[in-house]
Amino acid sequence: MRPGRIRYLREHNPARMKRIAIFPGSFDPITRGHANIVRRAVPLFDEIVVAIGVNSAKKYMFPLEQRMAWNETVFADLPTVTCDWYEGLTLDYCRKRGGTFMLRGIRNGGDFEYERTIAQMSRYMDKGIETVIMFTDPEYAPISSTLVREVLRNGGNVDSFIPPQIAIHA
Ligand code: ADP
């Protein structure tokens, strides 16, 4: 075989490619549900990028810097997990980071329908990126960032919903 061909195969061999997964979301704020999915996915990938998607049309409760700092604190003990943020299409960000997997978590039937549509849409747009869906552990199924924000707005305590590494007070 020609040396050029051998080099090409070495560089493009799927078995040798670094498996990078992007875990996109708003993380407004990060919850125990998010952390559960990422920790369980660690053995599956060489690298997981927890990426905050910034949508200028969306109003967030917490500033990007704060959400980034919380994500970094929560995953500080995991050397293969990095935190980042992006604007624009998630698929474009995946390509830019060399991600070939999109990690998502689902809690219930509602999430399932939503995630299925997004995953199938993604495949229309890029066959090189696979969506990997994980079911949440049951104790985290009722937890959402929306619920955490609602409790905080009403002066409640969210300690049991957010990862133990961080503290958020109303
Ligand atoms: P988005 O704005 O894209 O819904 P989120 O930050 O709410 O972003 O969620 C990011 C990902 O984490 C989504 O795949 C979502 O379904 C998943 N997720 C959120 N909460 C939980 C949970 N409690 N258990 C498992 N997965 C969750």
PDB file of N, CA and C and ligand atoms in Angstrom, residues 23-28 31 33-34 37 58 103-107 111 114-115 136 140-141 143-145, ligand 1:
ATOM      1  N   PHE A  23     -22.082  17.733  25.311  1.00  0.00           N
ATOM      2  CA  PHE A  23     -23.325  17.702  26.107  1.00  0.00           C
ATOM      3  C   PHE A  23     -23.859  19.132  26.150  1.00  0.00           C
ATOM      4  N   PRO A  24     -24.754  19.458  25.223  1.00  0.00           N
ATOM      5  CA  PRO A  24     -25.203  20.851  25.127  1.00  0.00           C
ATOM      6  C   PRO A  24     -26.438  21.112  25.993  1.00  0.00           C
ATOM      7  N   GLY A  25     -26.573  22.327  26.450  1.00  0.00           N
ATOM      8  CA  GLY A  25     -27.746  22.683  27.240  1.00  0.00           C
ATOM      9  C   GLY A  25     -27.649  24.120  27.706  1.00  0.00           C
ATOM     10  N   SER A  26     -28.691  24.542  28.438  1.00  0.00           N
ATOM     11  CA  SER A  26     -28.683  25.909  28.969  1.00  0.00           C
ATOM     12  C   SER A  26     -28.008  25.949  30.348  1.00  0.00           C
ATOM     13  N   PHE A  27     -28.153  24.864  31.100  1.00  0.00           N
ATOM     14  CA  PHE A  27     -27.564  24.770  32.439  1.00  0.00           C
ATOM     15  C   PHE A  27     -27.862  26.029  33.266  1.00  0.00           C
ATOM     16  N   ASP A  28     -29.160  26.338  33.348  1.00  0.00           N
ATOM     17  CA  ASP A  28     -29.579  27.593  33.997  1.00  0.00           C
ATOM     18  C   ASP A  28     -30.460  27.297  35.212  1.00  0.00           C
ATOM     19  N   THR A  31     -28.089  20.976  37.268  1.00  0.00           N
ATOM     20  CA  THR A  31     -28.804  20.221  38.314  1.00  0.00           C
ATOM     21  C   THR A  31     -28.124  18.870  38.543  1.00  0.00           C
ATOM     22  N   GLY A  33     -29.486  16.197  37.871  1.00  0.00           N
ATOM     23  CA  GLY A  33     -29.849  15.402  36.693  1.00  0.00           C
ATOM     24  C   GLY A  33     -28.784  15.512  35.611  1.00  0.00           C
ATOM     25  N   HIS A  34     -28.340  16.734  35.318  1.00  0.00           N
ATOM     26  CA  HIS A  34     -27.264  16.937  34.332  1.00  0.00           C
ATOM     27  C   HIS A  34     -25.997  16.186  34.772  1.00  0.00           C
ATOM     28  N   ILE A  37     -26.010  12.402  34.287  1.00  0.00           N
ATOM     29  CA  ILE A  37     -25.802  11.958  32.901  1.00  0.00           C
ATOM     30  C   ILE A  37     -24.306  12.038  32.547  1.00  0.00           C
ATOM     31  N   LYS A  58     -33.012  34.328  24.152  1.00  0.00           N
ATOM     32  CA  LYS A  58     -33.505  33.697  25.383  1.00  0.00           C
ATOM     33  C   LYS A  58     -33.070  34.481  26.612  1.00  0.00           C
ATOM     34  N   LEU A 103     -24.413  14.172  23.323  1.00  0.00           N
ATOM     35  CA  LEU A 103     -24.963  13.475  24.490  1.00  0.00           C
ATOM     36  C   LEU A 103     -26.202  14.219  24.973  1.00  0.00           C
ATOM     37  N   ARG A 104     -27.284  13.480  25.239  1.00  0.00           N
ATOM     38  CA  ARG A 104     -28.500  14.092  25.779  1.00  0.00           C
ATOM     39  C   ARG A 104     -29.082  13.176  26.848  1.00  0.00           C
ATOM     40  N   GLY A 105     -29.826  13.751  27.766  1.00  0.00           N
ATOM     41  CA  GLY A 105     -30.462  12.953  28.808  1.00  0.00           C
ATOM     42  C   GLY A 105     -31.968  13.069  28.696  1.00  0.00           C
ATOM     43  N   ILE A 106     -32.668  11.991  29.033  1.00  0.00           N
ATOM     44  CA  ILE A 106     -34.131  12.111  29.050  1.00  0.00           C
ATOM     45  C   ILE A 106     -34.721  11.611  30.362  1.00  0.00           C
ATOM     46  N   ARG A 107     -35.784  12.310  30.763  1.00  0.00           N
ATOM     47  CA  ARG A 107     -36.434  12.031  32.048  1.00  0.00           C
ATOM     48  C   ARG A 107     -37.763  11.320  31.905  1.00  0.00           C
ATOM     49  N   ASP A 111     -39.696  14.491  27.273  1.00  0.00           N
ATOM     50  CA  ASP A 111     -38.300  14.635  26.842  1.00  0.00           C
ATOM     51  C   ASP A 111     -38.030  13.723  25.652  1.00  0.00           C
ATOM     52  N   TYR A 114     -39.309  15.135  22.369  1.00  0.00           N
ATOM     53  CA  TYR A 114     -38.510  16.304  22.015  1.00  0.00           C
ATOM     54  C   TYR A 114     -37.126  15.884  21.515  1.00  0.00           C
ATOM     55  N   GLU A 115     -36.483  15.008  22.274  1.00  0.00           N
ATOM     56  CA  GLU A 115     -35.122  14.585  21.918  1.00  0.00           C
ATOM     57  C   GLU A 115     -35.101  13.794  20.617  1.00  0.00           C
ATOM     58  N   THR A 136     -32.267   9.125  32.599  1.00  0.00           N
ATOM     59  CA  THR A 136     -31.829   9.560  33.916  1.00  0.00           C
ATOM     60  C   THR A 136     -32.067   8.456  34.945  1.00  0.00           C
ATOM     61  N   TYR A 140     -33.612  11.320  39.788  1.00  0.00           N
ATOM     62  CA  TYR A 140     -33.408  12.662  39.217  1.00  0.00           C
ATOM     63  C   TYR A 140     -34.482  13.028  38.195  1.00  0.00           C
ATOM     64  N   ALA A 141     -35.397  12.104  37.942  1.00  0.00           N
ATOM     65  CA  ALA A 141     -36.401  12.338  36.896  1.00  0.00           C
ATOM     66  C   ALA A 141     -37.245  13.601  37.118  1.00  0.00           C
ATOM     67  N   ILE A 143     -36.320  16.357  38.430  1.00  0.00           N
ATOM     68  CA  ILE A 143     -35.499  17.572  38.571  1.00  0.00           C
ATOM     69  C   ILE A 143     -35.283  18.263  37.225  1.00  0.00           C
ATOM     70  N   SER A 144     -35.585  19.556  37.196  1.00  0.00           N
ATOM     71  CA  SER A 144     -35.307  20.352  35.992  1.00  0.00           C
ATOM     72  C   SER A 144     -34.777  21.713  36.419  1.00  0.00           C
ATOM     73  N   SER A 145     -34.057  22.378  35.512  1.00  0.00           N
ATOM     74  CA  SER A 145     -33.573  23.729  35.812  1.00  0.00           C
ATOM     75  C   SER A 145     -34.762  24.665  36.026  1.00  0.00           C
TER      76      SER A 145
HETATM   77  P1  ADP B   1     -32.053  22.650  27.070  1.00  0.00           P
HETATM   78  O1  ADP B   1     -32.245  24.122  27.191  1.00  0.00           O
HETATM   79  O2  ADP B   1     -31.343  22.192  25.827  1.00  0.00           O
HETATM   80  O3  ADP B   1     -33.267  21.793  27.400  1.00  0.00           O
HETATM   81  P2  ADP B   1     -31.049  21.826  29.637  1.00  0.00           P
HETATM   82  O4  ADP B   1     -29.908  22.475  30.341  1.00  0.00           O
HETATM   83  O5  ADP B   1     -32.387  21.994  30.255  1.00  0.00           O
HETATM   84  O6  ADP B   1     -30.976  22.379  28.188  1.00  0.00           O
HETATM   85  O7  ADP B   1     -30.776  20.266  29.446  1.00  0.00           O
HETATM   86  C1  ADP B   1     -29.653  19.767  28.770  1.00  0.00           C
HETATM   87  C2  ADP B   1     -29.792  18.254  28.622  1.00  0.00           C
HETATM   88  O8  ADP B   1     -29.881  17.644  29.899  1.00  0.00           O
HETATM   89  C3  ADP B   1     -31.044  17.821  27.886  1.00  0.00           C
HETATM   90  O9  ADP B   1     -30.757  16.644  27.123  1.00  0.00           O
HETATM   91  C4  ADP B   1     -31.997  17.491  28.988  1.00  0.00           C
HETATM   92  O10 ADP B   1     -33.011  16.584  28.574  1.00  0.00           O
HETATM   93  C5  ADP B   1     -31.050  16.856  29.978  1.00  0.00           C
HETATM   94  N1  ADP B   1     -31.567  16.905  31.341  1.00  0.00           N
HETATM   95  C6  ADP B   1     -32.055  17.963  32.015  1.00  0.00           C
HETATM   96  N2  ADP B   1     -32.450  17.618  33.249  1.00  0.00           N
HETATM   97  C7  ADP B   1     -32.203  16.283  33.364  1.00  0.00           C
HETATM   98  C8  ADP B   1     -32.411  15.309  34.398  1.00  0.00           C
HETATM   99  N3  ADP B   1     -32.984  15.632  35.573  1.00  0.00           N
HETATM  100  N4  ADP B   1     -32.038  14.038  34.159  1.00  0.00           N
HETATM  101  C9  ADP B   1     -31.488  13.713  32.958  1.00  0.00           C
HETATM  102  N5  ADP B   1     -31.283  14.558  31.956  1.00  0.00           N
HETATM  103  C10 ADP B   1     -31.635  15.836  32.150  1.00  0.00           C
END
